CSV table of C-alpha atoms in Angstrom, one decimal:
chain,number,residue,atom,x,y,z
Q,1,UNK,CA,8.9,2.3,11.1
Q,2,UNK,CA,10.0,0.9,7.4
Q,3,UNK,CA,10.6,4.6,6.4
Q,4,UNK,CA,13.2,5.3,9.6
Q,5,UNK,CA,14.5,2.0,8.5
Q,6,UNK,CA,14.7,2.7,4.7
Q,7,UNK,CA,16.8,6.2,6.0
Q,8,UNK,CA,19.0,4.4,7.6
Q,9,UNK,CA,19.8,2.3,5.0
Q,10,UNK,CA,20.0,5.0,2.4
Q,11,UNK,CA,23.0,6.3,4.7
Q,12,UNK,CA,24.5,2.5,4.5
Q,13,UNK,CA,27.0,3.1,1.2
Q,14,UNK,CA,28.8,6.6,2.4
Q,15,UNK,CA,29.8,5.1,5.5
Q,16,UNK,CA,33.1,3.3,4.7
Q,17,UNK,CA,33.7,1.0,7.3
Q,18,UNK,CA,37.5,0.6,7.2
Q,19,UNK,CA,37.7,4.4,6.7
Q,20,UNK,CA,35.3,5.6,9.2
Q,21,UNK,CA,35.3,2.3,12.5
Q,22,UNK,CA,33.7,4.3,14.7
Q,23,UNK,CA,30.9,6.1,12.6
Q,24,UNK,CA,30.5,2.5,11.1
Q,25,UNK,CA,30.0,0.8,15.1
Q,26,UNK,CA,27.7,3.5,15.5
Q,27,UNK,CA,25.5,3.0,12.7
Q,28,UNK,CA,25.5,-0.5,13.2
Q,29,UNK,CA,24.3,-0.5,16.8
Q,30,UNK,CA,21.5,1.9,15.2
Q,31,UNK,CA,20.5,-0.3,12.9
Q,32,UNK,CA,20.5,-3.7,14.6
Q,33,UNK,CA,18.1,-1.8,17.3
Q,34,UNK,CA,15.7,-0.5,14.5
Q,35,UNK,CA,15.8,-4.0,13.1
Q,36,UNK,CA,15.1,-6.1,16.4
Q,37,UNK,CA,11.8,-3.0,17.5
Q,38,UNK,CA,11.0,-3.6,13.6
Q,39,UNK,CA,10.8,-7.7,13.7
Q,40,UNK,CA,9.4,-7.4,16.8
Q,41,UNK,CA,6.7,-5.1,16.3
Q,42,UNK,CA,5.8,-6.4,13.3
Q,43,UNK,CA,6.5,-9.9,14.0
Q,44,UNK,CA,6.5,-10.2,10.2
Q,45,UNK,CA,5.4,-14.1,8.6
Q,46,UNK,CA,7.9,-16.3,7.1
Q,47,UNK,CA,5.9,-19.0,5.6
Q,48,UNK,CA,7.9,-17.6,2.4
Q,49,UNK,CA,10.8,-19.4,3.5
Q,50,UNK,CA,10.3,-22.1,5.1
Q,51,UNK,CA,12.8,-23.6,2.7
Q,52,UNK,CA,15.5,-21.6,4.5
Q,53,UNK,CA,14.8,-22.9,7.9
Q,54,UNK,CA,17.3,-25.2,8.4
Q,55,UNK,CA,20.3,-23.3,6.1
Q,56,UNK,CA,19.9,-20.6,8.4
Q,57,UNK,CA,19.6,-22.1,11.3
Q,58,UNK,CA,22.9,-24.0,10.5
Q,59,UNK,CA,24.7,-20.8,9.3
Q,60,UNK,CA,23.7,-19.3,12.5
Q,61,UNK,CA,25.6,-22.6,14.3
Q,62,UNK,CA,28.6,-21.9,11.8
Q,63,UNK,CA,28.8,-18.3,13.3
Q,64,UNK,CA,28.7,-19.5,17.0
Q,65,UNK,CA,30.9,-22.2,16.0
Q,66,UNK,CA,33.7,-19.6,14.4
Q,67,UNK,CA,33.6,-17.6,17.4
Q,68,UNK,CA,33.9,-19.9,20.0
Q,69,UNK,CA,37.1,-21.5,18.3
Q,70,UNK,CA,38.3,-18.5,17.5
Q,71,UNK,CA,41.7,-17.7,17.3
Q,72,UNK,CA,41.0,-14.0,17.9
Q,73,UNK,CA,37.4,-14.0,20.3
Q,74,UNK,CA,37.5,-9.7,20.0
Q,75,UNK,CA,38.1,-9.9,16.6
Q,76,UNK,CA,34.7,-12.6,16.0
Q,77,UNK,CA,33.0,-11.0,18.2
Q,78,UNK,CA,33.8,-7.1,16.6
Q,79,UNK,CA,32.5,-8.8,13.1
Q,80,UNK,CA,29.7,-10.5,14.1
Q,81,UNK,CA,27.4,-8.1,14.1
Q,82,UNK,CA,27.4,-7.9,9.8
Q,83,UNK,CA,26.1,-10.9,9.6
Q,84,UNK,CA,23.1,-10.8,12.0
Q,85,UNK,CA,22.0,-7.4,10.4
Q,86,UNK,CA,22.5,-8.5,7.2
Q,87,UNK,CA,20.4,-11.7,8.0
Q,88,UNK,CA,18.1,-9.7,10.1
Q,89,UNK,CA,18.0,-7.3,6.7
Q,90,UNK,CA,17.5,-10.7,4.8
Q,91,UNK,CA,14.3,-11.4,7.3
Q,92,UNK,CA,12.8,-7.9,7.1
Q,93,UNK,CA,12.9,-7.7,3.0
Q,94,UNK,CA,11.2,-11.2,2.6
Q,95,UNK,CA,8.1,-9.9,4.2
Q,96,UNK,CA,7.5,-6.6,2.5
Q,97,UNK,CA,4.5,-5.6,0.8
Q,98,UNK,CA,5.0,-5.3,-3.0
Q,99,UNK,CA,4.5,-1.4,-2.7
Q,100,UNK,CA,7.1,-1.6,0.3
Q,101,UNK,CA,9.7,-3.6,-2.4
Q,102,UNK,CA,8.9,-0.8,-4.9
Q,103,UNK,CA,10.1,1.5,-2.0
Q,104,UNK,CA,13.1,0.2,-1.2
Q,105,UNK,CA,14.6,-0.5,-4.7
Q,106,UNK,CA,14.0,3.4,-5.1
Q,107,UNK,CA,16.0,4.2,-1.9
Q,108,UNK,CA,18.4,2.1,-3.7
Q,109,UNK,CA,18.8,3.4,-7.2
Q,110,UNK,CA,18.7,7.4,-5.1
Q,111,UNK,CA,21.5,6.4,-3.2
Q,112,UNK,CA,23.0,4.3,-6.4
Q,113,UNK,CA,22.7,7.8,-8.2
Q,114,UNK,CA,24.5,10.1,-5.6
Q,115,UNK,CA,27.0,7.8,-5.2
Q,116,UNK,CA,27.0,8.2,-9.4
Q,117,UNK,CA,27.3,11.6,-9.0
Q,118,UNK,CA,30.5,11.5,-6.6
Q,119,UNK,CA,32.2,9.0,-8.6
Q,120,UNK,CA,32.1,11.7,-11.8
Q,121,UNK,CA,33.3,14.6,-9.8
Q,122,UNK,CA,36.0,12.5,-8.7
Q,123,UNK,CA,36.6,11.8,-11.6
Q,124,UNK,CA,36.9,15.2,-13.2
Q,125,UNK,CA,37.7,17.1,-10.1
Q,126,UNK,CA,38.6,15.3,-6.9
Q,127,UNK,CA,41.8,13.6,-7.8
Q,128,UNK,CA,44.3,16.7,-8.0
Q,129,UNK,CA,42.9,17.6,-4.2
Q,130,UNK,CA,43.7,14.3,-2.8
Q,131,UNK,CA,47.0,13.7,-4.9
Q,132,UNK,CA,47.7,17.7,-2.9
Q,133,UNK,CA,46.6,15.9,0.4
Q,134,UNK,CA,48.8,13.2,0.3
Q,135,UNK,CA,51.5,15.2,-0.9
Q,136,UNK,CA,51.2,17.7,1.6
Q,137,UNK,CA,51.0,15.1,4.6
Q,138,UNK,CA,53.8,12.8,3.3
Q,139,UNK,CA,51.3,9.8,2.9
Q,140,UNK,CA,52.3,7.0,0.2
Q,141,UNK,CA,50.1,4.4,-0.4
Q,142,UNK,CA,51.1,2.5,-4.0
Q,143,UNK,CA,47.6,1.3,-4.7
Q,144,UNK,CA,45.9,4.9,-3.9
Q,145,UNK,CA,48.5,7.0,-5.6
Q,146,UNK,CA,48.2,4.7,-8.9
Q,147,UNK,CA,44.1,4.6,-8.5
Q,148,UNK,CA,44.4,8.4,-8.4
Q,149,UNK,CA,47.2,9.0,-11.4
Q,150,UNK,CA,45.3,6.4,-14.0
Q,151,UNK,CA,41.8,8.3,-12.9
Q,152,UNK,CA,40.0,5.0,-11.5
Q,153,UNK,CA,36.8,6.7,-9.8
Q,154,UNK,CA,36.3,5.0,-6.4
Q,155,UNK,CA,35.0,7.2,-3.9
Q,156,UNK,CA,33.4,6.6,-1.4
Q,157,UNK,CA,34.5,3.2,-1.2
Q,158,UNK,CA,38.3,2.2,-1.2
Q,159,UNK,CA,38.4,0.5,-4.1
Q,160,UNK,CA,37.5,0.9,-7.9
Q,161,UNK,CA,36.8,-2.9,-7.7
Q,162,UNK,CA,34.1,-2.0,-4.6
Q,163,UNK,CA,32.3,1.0,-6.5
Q,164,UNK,CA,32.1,-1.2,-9.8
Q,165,UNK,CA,30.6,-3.9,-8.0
Q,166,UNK,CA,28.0,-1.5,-6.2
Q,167,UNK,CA,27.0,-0.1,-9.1
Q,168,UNK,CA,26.6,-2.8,-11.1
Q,169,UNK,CA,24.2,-3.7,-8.5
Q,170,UNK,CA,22.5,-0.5,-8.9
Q,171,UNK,CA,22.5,-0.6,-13.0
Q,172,UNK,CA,20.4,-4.0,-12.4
Q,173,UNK,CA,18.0,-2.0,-10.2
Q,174,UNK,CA,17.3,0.6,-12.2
Q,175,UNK,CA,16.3,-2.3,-15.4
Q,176,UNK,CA,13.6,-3.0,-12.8
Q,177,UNK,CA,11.3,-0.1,-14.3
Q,178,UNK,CA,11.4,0.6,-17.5
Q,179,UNK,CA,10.3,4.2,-16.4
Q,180,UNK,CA,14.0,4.5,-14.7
Q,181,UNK,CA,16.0,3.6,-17.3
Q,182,UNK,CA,17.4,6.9,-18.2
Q,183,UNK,CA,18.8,7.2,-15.0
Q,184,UNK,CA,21.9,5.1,-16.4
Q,185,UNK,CA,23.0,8.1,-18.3
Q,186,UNK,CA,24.3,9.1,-14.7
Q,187,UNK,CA,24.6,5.6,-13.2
Q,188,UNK,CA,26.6,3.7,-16.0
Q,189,UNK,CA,29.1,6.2,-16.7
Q,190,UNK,CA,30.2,6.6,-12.9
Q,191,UNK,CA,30.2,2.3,-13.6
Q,192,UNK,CA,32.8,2.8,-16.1
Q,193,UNK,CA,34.8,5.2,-14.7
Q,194,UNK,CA,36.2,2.5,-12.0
Q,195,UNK,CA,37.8,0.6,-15.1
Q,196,UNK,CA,37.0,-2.8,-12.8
Q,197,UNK,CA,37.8,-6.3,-15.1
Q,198,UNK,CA,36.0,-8.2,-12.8
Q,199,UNK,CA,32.8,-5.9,-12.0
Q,200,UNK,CA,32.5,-5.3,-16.0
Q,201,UNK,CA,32.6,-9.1,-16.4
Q,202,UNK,CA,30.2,-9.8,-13.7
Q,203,UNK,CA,27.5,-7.3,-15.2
Q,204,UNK,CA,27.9,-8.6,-18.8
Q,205,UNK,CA,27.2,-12.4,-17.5
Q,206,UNK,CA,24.6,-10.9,-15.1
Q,207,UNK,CA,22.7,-9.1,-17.7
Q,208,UNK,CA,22.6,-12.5,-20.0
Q,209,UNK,CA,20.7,-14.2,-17.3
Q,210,UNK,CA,18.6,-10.8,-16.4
Q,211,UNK,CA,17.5,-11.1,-20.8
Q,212,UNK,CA,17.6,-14.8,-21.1
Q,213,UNK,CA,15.0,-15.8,-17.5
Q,214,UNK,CA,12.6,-13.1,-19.8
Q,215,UNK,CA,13.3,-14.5,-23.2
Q,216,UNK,CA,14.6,-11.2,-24.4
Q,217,UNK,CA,17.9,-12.1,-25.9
Q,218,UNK,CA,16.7,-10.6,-29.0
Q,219,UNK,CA,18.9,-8.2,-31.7
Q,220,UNK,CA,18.4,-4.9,-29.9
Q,221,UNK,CA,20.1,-6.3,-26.2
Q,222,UNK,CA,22.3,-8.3,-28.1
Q,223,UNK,CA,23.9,-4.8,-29.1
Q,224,UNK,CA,23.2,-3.8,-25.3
Q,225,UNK,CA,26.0,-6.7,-24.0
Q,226,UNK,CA,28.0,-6.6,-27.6
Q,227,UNK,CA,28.5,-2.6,-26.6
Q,228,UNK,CA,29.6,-3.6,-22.8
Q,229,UNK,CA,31.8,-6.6,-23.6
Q,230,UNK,CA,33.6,-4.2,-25.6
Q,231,UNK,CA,33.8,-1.7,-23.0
Q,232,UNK,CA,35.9,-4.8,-21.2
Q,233,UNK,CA,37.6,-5.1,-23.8
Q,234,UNK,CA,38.6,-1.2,-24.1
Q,235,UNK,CA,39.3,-1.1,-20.4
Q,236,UNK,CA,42.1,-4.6,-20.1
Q,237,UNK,CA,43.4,-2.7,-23.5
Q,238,UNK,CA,44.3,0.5,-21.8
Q,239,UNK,CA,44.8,-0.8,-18.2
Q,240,UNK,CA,47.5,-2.8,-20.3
Q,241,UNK,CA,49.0,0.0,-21.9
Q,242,UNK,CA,49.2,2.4,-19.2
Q,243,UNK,CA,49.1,0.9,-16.0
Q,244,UNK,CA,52.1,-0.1,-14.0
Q,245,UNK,CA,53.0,-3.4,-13.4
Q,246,UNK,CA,51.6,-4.7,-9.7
Q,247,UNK,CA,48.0,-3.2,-11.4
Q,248,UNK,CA,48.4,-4.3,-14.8
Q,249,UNK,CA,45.8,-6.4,-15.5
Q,250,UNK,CA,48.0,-9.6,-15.8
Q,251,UNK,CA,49.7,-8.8,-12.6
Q,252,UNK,CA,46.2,-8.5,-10.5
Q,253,UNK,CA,45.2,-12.1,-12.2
Q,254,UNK,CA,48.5,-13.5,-11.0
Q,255,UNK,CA,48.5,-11.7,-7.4
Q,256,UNK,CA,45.1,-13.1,-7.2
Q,257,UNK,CA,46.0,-16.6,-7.8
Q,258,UNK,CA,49.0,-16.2,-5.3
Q,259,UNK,CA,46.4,-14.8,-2.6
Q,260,UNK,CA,43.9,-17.9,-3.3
Q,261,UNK,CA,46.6,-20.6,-3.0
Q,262,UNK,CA,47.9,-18.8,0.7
Q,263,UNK,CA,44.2,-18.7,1.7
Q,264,UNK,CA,44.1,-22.6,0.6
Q,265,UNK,CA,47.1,-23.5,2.4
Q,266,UNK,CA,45.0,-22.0,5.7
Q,267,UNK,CA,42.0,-24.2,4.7
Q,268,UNK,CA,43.6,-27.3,4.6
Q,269,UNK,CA,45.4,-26.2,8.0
Q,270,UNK,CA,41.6,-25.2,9.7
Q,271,UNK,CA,38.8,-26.8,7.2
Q,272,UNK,CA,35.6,-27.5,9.8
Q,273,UNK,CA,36.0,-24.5,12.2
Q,274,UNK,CA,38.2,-21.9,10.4
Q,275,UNK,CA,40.2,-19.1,12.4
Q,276,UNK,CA,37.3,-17.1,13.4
Q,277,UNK,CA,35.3,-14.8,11.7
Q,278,UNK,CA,37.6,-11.2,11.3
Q,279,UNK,CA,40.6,-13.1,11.7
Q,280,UNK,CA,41.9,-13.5,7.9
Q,281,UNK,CA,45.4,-12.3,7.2
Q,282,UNK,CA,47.8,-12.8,4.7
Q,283,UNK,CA,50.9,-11.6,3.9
Q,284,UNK,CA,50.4,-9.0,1.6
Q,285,UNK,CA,46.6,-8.4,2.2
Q,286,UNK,CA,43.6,-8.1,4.4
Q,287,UNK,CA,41.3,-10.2,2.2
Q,288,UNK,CA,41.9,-13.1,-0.4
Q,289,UNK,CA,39.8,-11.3,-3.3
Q,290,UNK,CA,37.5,-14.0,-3.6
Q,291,UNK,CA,34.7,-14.0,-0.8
Q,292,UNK,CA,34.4,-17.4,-0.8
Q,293,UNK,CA,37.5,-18.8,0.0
Q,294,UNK,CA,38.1,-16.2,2.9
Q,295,UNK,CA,34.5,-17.3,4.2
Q,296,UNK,CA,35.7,-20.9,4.3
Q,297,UNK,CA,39.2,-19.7,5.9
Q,298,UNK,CA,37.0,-17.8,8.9
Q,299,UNK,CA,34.1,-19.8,9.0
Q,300,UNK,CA,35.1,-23.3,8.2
Q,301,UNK,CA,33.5,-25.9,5.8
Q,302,UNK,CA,30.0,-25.5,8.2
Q,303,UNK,CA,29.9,-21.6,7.3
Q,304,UNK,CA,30.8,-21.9,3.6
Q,305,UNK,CA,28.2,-24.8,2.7
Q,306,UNK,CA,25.1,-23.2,4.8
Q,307,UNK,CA,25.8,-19.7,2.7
Q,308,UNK,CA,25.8,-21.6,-0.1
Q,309,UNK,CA,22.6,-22.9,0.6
Q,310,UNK,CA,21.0,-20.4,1.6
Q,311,UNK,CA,21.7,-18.6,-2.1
Q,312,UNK,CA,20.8,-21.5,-3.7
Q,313,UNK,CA,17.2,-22.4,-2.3
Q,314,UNK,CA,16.6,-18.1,-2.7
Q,315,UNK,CA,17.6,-18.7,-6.3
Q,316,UNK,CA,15.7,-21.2,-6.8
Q,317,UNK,CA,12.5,-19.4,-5.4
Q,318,UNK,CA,13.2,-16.4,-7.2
Q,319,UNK,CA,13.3,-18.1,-10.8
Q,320,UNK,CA,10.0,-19.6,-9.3
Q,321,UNK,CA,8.4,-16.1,-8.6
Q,322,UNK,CA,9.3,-15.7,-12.2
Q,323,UNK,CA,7.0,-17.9,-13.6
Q,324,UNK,CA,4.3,-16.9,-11.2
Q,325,UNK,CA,5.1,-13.3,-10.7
Q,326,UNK,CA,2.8,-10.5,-12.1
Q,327,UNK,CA,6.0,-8.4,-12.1
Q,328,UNK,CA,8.6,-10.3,-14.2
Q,329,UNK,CA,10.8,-7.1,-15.2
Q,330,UNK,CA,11.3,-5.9,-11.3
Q,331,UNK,CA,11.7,-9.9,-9.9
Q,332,UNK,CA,14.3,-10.2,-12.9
Q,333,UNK,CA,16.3,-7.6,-11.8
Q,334,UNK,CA,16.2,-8.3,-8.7
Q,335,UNK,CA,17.5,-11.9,-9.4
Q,336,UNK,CA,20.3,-10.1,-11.2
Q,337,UNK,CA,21.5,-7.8,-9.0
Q,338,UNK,CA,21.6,-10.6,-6.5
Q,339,UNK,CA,23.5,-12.8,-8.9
Q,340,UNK,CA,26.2,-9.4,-10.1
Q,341,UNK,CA,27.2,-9.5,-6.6
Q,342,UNK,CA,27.8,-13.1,-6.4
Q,343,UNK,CA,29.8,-13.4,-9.3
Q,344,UNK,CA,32.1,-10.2,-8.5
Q,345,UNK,CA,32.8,-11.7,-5.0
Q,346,UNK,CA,34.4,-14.4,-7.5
Q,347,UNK,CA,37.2,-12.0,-7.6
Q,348,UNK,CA,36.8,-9.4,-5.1
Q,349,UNK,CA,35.9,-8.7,-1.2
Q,350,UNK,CA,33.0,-6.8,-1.4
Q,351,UNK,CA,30.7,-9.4,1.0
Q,352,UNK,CA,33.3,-8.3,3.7
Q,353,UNK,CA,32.3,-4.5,3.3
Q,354,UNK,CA,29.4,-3.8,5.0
Q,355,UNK,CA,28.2,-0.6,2.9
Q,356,UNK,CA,27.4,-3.3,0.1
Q,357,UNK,CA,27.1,-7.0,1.7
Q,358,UNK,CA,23.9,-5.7,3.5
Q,359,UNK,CA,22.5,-4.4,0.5
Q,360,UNK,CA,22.8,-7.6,-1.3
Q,361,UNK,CA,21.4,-9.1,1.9
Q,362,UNK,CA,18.1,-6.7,1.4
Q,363,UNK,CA,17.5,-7.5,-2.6
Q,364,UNK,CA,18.2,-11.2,-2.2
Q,365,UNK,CA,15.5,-11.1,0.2
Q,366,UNK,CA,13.4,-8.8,-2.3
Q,367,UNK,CA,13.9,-11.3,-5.1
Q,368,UNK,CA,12.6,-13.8,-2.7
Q,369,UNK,CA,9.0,-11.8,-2.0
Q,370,UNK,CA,5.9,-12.8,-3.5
Q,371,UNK,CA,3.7,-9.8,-4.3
């Protein structure tokens, strides 16, 4: 049943769900079914977190609270469903064996190094083909057309920002085994080809803490994070010099702040029950660029605080695992991973996209796991 399962999931990142709605309802009802035969059957044990009893049984009560004072019950309702798979996810990774983790991280990093593999023949190849699309259909869309002129890879998300922070995910991953560690001649090249700020920065801080939890913040991966950090500063260099102004990198930090202080001006309007899950707007976009303020503005104050301690208490048991774990290296960067994500969603939307969210939901839950 894991293996059908683990399929499934593989599929999870090449379904986008804004581009695709109805591929991406499909999959979902798949998955939530497999997930509810595969608890059930199962009926896995969660003495590993009884910690979590309570934050999730409150951020369960934030979810029924959002959609019940919804301003928009379809459009709760129509999100709803990422959140139970990806706690349902959550539930299912948290009881795996340690040769069933081993499993899933390497359905991971596969998927991780296809997606690697697009990214690079977008790169070199795709763009003219969909610059001829658009042309030849009389679509204009600013942000595309500019992601596709200055050659930011992004397929098959619909961002750079998104495939940066997926694959920084992924780069964590493959640290997991030392034996896999060449596969980032493929993986971190399609990582720099999105030319994302904010994914660059969230790897570098994430790899500190992935070194420093293992004392390893010795001279050799010193070089490793001196070499990236100037890869970020190579990439706000020619995003600078090339890029035009609503993408220049001083513009994006600006039309962030602007989008943060709208989405505060709806918090203080709705702070306890928010405006439903799904029902974010703003003027100018579909999502405030940083997770956490958005899941405040949906879920209310209740939503926002029993995430936030739900990552906190897994935290905290995964830097426990680390002093009691025969497998340091993998629950290391596993922790990281979980923590790249976190960070990026500091500055961009990617817990609102399902073909990443649940992915973090699956190696949170891994980092959790005891062997």
């Amino acid at each position: 049943m894991l293996l059908i399962i683990l399929s499934v999931i593989f599929l999870r990142p090449f379904i986008c769900a804004l581009a695709f709605p109805y591929l991406n309802f499909v999959y979902s009802l798949t998955l939530l079914v497999l997930l509810g035969v595969y608890l059930i059957y199962k009926k896995p044990s969660f003495t590993k977190i009884q910690l979590l009893v309570h934050p999730l049984v409150l951020f369960y009560l934030a979810l029924c609270v959002s959609v019940i004072f919804s301003q928009n019950t379809a459009n709760s309702l129509a999100q709803l469903y990422q959140y139970i798979s990806g706690l349902c996810l959550f539930l299912m990774a948290v009881s795996l064996s340690e040769k069933d983790k081993i499993l899933t991280v390497q359905t991971f990093i596969l998927a991780g190094l296809i997606i690697s593999f697009l990214a690079i023949y977008q790169y070199f190849f795709g763009f003219k083909h969909l610059l001829d699309y658009l042309s030849t259909n009389n679509l204009t869309a600013p942000f595309v057309l500019d992601y596709l002129q200055r050659k930011r890879a992004f397929f098959p998300f619909v961002t750079p920002g998104a495939l940066g922070g997926y694959l920084a995910m992924i780069t964590l991953l493959t640290l997991t085994n030392k034996n896999r560690i060449w596969l980032l001649m493929f993986i971190f090249p399609a990582f720099l080809l999105t030319k994302s700020f904010g994914a660059f920065l969230s790897l570098f801080c994430a790899l500190i803490i992935y070194f420093a939890v293992q004392n390893k913040l010795k001279k050799a991966n010193i070089l490793w994070l001196a070499g990236l950090f100037l890869s970020i500063a190579v990439v706000v260099i020619v995003r600078s010099v090339t890029q035009k102004g609503y993408l220049h990198p001083v513009f994006s930090a600006i039309m962030r702040l602007n989008y943060w202080q709208e989405s505060w001006a709806i918090i203080k309007a709705h702070p306890f029950v928010g405006v439903g899950l799904g029902n974010f707007n703003l003027q100018n976009s579909r999502y405030a660029h940083n997770s956490y303020l958005q899941i405040w503005v949906e879920m209310g104050m209740l939503g926002l605080f029993s995430l936030i301690w739900i990552v906190v208490i897994a935290l905290k048991t995964c830097f426990k695992n680390l002093t009691q774990s025969l497998y340091k290296r993998q629950v290391a960067g596993l922790l990281a991973a979980s923590v790249v994500f976190l960070m990026h969603n500091f500055l961009d939307f990617t817990f609102f996209l399902p073909e990443i969210s649940l992915i973090w939901w699956v190696i949170l839950g891994l980092a959790m796991a005891k062997e």
